[in-house]
Coordinates of C-alpha atoms in Angstrom, one line a residue:
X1 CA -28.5 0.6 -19.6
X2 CA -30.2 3.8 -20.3
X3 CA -33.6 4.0 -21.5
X4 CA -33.7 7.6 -22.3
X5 CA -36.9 9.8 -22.9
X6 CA -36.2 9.8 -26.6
X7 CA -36.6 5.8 -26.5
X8 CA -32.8 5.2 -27.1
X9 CA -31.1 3.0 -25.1
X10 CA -27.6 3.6 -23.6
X11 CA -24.7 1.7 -21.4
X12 CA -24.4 3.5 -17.9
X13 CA -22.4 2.2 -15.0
X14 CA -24.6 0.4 -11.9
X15 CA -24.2 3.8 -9.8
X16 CA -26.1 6.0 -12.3
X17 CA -28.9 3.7 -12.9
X18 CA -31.0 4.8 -9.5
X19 CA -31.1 8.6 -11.1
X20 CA -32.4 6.8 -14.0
X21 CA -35.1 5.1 -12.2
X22 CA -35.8 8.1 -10.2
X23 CA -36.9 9.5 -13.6
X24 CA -38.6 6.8 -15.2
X25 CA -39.6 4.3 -11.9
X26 CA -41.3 2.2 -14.6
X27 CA -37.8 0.7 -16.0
X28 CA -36.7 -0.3 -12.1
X29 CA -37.2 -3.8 -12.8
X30 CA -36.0 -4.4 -15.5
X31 CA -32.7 -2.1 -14.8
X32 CA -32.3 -4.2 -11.1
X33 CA -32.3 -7.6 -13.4
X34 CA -29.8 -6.3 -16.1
X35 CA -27.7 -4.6 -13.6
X36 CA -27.9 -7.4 -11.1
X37 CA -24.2 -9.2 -12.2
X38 CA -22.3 -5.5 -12.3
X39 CA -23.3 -4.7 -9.2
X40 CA -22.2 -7.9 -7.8
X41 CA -19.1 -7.9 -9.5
X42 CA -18.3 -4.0 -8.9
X43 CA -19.1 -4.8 -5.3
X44 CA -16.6 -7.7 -4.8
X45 CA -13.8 -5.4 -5.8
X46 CA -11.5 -3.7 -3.3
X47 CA -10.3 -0.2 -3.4
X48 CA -6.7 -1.4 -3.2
X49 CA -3.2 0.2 -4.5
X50 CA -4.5 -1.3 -8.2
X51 CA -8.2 -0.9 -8.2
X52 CA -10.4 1.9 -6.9
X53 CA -14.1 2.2 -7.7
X54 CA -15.2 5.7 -8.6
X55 CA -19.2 7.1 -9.1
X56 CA -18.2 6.8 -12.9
X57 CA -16.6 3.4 -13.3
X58 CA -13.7 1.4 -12.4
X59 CA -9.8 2.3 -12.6
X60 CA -6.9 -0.3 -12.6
X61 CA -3.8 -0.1 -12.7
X62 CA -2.6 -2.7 -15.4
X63 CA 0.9 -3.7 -16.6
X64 CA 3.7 -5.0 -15.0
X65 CA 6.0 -2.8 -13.0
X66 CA 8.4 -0.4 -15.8
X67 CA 5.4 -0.3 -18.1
X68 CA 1.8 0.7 -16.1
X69 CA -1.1 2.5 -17.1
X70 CA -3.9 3.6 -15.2
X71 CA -7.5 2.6 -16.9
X72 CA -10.6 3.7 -17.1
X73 CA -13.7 2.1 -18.8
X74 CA -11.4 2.0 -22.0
X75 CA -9.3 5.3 -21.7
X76 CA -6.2 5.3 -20.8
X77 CA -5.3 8.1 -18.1
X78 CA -1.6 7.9 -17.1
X79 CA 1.5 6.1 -17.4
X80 CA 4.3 5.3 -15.2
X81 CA 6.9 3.2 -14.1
X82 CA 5.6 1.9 -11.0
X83 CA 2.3 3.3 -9.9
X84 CA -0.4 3.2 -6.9
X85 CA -3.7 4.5 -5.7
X86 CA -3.6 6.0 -2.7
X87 CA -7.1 7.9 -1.7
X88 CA -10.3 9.1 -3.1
X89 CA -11.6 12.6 -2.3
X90 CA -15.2 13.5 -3.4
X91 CA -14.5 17.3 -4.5
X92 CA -17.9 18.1 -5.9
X93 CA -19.3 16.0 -9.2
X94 CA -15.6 14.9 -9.6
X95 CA -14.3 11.6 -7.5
X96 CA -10.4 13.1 -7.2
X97 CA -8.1 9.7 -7.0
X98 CA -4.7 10.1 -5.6
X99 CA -1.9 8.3 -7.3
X100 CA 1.6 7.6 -6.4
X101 CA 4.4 7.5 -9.1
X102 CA 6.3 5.2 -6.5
X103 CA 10.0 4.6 -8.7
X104 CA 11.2 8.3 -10.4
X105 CA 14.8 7.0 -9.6
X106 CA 17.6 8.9 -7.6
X107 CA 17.1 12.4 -8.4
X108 CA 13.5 11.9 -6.4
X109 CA 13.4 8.8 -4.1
X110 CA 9.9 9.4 -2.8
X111 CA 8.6 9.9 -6.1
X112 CA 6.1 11.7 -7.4
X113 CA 2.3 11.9 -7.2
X114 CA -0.7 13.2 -9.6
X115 CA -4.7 13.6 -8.9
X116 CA -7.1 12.1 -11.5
X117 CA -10.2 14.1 -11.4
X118 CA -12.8 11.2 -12.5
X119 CA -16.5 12.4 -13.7
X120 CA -19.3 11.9 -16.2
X121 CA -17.3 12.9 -19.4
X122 CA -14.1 10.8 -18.4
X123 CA -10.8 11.2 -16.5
X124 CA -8.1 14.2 -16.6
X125 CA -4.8 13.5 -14.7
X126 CA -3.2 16.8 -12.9
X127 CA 0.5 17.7 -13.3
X128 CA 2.7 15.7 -11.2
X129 CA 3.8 17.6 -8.0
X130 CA 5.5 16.4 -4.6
X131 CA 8.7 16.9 -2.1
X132 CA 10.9 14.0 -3.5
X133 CA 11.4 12.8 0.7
X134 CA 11.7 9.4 0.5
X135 CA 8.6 8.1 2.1
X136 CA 6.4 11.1 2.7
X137 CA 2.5 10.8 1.6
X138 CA 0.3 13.6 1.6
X139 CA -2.4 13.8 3.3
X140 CA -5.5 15.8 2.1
X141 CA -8.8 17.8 3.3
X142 CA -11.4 18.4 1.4
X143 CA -12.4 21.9 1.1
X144 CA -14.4 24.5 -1.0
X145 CA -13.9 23.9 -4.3
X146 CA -10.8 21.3 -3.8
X147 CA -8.4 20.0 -1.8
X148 CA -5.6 21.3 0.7
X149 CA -2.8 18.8 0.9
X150 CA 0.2 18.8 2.9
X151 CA 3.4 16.5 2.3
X152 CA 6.5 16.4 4.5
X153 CA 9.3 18.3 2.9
X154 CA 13.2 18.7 3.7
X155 CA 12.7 21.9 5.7
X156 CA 9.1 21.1 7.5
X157 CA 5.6 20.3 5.7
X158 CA 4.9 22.0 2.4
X159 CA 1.6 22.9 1.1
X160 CA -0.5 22.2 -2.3
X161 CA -3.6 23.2 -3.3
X162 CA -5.6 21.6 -5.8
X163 CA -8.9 22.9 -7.5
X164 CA -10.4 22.8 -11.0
X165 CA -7.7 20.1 -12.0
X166 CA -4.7 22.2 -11.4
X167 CA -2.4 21.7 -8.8
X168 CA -0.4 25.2 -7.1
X169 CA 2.5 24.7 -4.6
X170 CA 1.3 27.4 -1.5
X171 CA 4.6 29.2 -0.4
X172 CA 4.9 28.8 3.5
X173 CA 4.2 32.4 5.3
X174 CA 7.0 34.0 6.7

């Protein structure tokens, strides 16, 4: 809960309540007792290939495989046939989730993969991009502004760069 300077009162996930207190230290108390189950529950849950706790809330991944969707809070993000988390990346205010469209069928065997920048006003998913190689998973350095993520490719590792919620393929120097 919120208890705002205006005297309104407002839901806020466990991990924004300590700036709250740090502006009104009067409310810790009572914002340690009502927050006291979330906490405990958020903290029993595992950043796994369904789950993955963000600064702004929870996702899951819910459904059965052919029909998944990626949560979070109540908004839906993406959909897929058979999806996974992969990483978190703090890039800024944003928590930047990895996820792995695992199934995309023939035409790309290692499937396809999208970034869900996660902040105060929600989730945005990022185009899809990836090398098709069966197998390959990026891995990804945080840098300025973004990330710089490099995936195994048919002729040697490509490059992606991804800032502002927009993925670019880098062409390879000559």
């Amino acid at each position: 809960l919120v208890f705002a300077s205006d005297g309104t009162v407002r839901e806020q996930v466990p991990e924004q309540a300590v700036e709250t207190v740090k502006g009104s230290p009067q409310f810790g108390p009572v914002v340690d007792a009502i927050c006291a189950p979330s906490r405990k529950a958020l903290a029993a849950v595992k950043d796994d290939a369904a789950n993955r706790r963000t600064r702004h809330g929870l996702m899951r991944i819910e459904g059965e495989r052919g029909s998944q969707r990626v949560m979070l809070k109540r908004q839906q993000v993406a959909t897929g046939e058979s999806l996974a988390f992969i990483a978190t990346y703090r890039v800024g205010n944003d928590d930047v989730v990895l996820v792995h469209e695992r199934d995309t069928g023939n035409a790309c065997p290692g499937g396809q993969f999208g970034l869900i920048a996660v902040n105060a006003q929600g989730a945005r998913l990022s185009d899809p991009f990836g090398t098709c190689v069966e197998g390959a998973m990026p891995t990804a350095v945080v840098v300025s502004g973004g990330l710089d993520i490099t995936l195994a490719g048919t002729e040697g590792p490509e490059r992606f760069r991804y800032a502002s919620g927009i993925v670019e393929y880098v062409p390879r120097e000559p």
